[in-house]
Coordinates of N, CA and C in Angstrom, one line a residue:
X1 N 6.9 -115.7 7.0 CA 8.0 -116.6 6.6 C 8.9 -116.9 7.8
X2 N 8.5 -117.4 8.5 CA 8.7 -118.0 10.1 C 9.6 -119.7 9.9
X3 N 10.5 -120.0 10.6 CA 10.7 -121.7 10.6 C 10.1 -122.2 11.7
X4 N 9.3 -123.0 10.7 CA 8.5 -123.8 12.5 C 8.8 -124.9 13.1
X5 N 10.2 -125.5 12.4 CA 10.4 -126.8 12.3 C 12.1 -127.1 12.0
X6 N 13.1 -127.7 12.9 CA 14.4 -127.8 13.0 C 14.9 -129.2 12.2
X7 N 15.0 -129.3 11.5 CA 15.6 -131.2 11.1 C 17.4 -131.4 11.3
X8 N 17.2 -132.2 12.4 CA 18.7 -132.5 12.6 C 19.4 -134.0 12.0
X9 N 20.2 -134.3 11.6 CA 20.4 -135.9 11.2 C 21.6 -136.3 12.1
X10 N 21.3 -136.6 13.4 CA 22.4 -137.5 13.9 C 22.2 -138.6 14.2
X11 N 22.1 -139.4 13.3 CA 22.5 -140.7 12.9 C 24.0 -141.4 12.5
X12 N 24.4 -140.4 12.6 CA 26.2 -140.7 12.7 C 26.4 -139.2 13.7
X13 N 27.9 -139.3 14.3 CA 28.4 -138.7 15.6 C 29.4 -138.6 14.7
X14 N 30.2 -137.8 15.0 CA 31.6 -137.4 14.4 C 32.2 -136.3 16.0
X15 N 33.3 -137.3 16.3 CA 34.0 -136.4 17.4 C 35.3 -136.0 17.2
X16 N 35.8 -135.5 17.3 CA 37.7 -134.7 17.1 C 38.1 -134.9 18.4
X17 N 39.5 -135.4 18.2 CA 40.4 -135.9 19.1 C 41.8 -135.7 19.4
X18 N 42.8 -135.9 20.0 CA 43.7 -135.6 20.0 C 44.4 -136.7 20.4
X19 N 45.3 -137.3 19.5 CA 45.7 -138.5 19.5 C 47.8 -138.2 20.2
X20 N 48.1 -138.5 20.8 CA 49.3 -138.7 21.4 C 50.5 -138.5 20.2
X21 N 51.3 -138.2 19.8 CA 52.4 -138.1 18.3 C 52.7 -139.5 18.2
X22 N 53.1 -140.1 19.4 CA 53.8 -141.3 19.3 C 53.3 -142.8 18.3
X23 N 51.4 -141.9 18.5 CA 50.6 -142.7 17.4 C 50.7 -142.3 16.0
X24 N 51.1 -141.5 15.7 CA 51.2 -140.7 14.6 C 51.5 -142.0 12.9
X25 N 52.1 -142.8 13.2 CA 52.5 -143.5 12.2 C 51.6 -144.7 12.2
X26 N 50.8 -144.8 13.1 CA 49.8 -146.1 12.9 C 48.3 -145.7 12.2
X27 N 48.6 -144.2 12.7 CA 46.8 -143.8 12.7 C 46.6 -143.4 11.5
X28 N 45.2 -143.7 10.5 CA 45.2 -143.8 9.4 C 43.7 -144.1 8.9
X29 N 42.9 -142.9 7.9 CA 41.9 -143.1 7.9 C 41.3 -144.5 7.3
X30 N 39.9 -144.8 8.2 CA 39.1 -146.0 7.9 C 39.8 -146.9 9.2
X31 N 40.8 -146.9 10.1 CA 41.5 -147.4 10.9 C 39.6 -147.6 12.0
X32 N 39.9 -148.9 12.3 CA 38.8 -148.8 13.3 C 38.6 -148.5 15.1
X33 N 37.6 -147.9 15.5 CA 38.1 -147.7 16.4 C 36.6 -148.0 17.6
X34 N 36.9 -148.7 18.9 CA 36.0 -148.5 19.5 C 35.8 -147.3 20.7
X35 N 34.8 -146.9 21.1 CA 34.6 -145.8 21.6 C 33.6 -146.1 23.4
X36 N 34.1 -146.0 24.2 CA 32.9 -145.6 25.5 C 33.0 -144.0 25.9
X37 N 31.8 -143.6 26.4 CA 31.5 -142.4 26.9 C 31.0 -142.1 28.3
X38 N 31.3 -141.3 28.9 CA 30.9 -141.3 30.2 C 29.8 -141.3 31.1
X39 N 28.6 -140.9 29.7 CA 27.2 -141.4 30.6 C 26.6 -142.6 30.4
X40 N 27.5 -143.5 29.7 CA 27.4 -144.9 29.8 C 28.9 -145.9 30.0
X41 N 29.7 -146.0 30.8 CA 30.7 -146.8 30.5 C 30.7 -148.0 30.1
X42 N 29.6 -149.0 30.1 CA 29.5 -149.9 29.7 C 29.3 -150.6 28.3
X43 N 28.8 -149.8 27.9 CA 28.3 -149.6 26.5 C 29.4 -149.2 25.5
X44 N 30.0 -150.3 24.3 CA 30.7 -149.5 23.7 C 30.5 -149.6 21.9
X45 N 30.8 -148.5 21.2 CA 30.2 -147.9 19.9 C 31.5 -148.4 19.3
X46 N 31.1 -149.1 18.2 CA 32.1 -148.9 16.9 C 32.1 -147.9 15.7
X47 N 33.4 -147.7 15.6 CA 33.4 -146.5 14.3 C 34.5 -146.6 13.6
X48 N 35.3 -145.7 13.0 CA 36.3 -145.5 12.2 C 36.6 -144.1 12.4
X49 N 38.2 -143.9 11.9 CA 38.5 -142.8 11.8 C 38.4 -142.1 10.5
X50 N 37.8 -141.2 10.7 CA 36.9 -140.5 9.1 C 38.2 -139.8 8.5
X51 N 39.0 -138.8 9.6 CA 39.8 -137.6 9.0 C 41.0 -137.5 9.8
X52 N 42.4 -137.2 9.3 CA 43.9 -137.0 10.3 C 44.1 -135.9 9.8
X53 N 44.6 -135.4 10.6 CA 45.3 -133.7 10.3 C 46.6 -134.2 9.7
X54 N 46.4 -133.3 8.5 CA 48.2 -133.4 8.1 C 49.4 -132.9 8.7
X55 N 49.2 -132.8 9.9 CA 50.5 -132.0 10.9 C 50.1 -132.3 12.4
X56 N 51.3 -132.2 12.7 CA 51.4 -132.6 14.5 C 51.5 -131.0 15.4
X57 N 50.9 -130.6 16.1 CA 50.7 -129.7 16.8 C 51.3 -129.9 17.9
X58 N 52.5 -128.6 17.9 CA 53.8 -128.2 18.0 C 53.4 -128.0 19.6
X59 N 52.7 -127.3 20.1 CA 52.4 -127.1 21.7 C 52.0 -128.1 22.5
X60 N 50.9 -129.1 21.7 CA 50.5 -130.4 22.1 C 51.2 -131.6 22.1
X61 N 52.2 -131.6 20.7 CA 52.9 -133.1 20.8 C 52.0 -133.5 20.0
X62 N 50.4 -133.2 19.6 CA 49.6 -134.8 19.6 C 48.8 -134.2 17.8
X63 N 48.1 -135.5 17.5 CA 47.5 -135.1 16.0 C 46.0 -135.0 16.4
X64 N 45.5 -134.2 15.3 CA 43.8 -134.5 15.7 C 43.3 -135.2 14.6
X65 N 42.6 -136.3 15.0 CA 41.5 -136.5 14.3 C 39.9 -136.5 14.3
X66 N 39.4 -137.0 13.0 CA 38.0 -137.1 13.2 C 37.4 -138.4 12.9
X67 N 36.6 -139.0 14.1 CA 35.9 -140.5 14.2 C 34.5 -139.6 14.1
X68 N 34.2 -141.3 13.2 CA 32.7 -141.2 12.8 C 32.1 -142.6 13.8
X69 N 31.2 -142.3 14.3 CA 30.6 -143.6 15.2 C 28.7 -143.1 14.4
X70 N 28.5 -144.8 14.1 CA 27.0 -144.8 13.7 C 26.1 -144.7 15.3
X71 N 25.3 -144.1 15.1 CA 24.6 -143.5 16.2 C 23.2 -143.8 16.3
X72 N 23.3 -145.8 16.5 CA 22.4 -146.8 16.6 C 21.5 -146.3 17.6
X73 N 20.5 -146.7 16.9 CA 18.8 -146.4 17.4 C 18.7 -144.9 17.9
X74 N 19.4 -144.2 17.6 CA 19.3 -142.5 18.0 C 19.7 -142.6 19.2
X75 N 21.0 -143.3 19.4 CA 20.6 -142.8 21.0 C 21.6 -141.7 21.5
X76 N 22.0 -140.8 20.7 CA 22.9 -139.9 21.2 C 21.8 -138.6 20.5
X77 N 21.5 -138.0 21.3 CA 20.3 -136.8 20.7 C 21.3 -135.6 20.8
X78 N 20.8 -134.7 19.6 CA 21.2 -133.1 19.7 C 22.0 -132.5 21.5
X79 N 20.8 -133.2 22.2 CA 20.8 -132.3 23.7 C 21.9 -133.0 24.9
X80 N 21.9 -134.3 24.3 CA 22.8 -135.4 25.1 C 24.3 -134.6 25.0
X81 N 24.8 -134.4 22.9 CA 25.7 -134.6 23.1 C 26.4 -133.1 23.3
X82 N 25.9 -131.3 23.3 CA 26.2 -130.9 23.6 C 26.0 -130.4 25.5

């Protein structure tokens, strides 16, 4: 009883952020957002914001959230994104 075989689904990306306080009153889930990454700057991903923390983080100043970006034609793999 061995696993011979890993199934991963990223076809959606979900990243956590840290948004500035000063945004705090605009940011709001389903809010859309676009996204570039560093091993492509040119290229940019649309998504939304999935999830907001209910509290502002007292050391940081800032809120976190969670963006969902669809993750067209697979192109962000398991190994890319850690």
């Amino acid at each position: 009883n061995s696993i011979i075989i890993t199934l991963d689904d990223n076809s959606v990306i979900y990243s956590d952020l840290k948004i500035p306080e000063i945004f705090a009153p605009v940011i709001k889930k389903g809010l859309s957002i676009t996204a570039k990454f560093s091993g492509n700057k040119y290229k940019i991903y649309n998504g939304a914001i999935y999830a907001v923390s209910s509290r502002i983080n007292a050391e940081t100043r800032s809120l976190l959230i969670r963006v969902k970006i669809n993750n067209e034609n697979s192109y962000f793999n398991q190994n890319f994104i850690y």
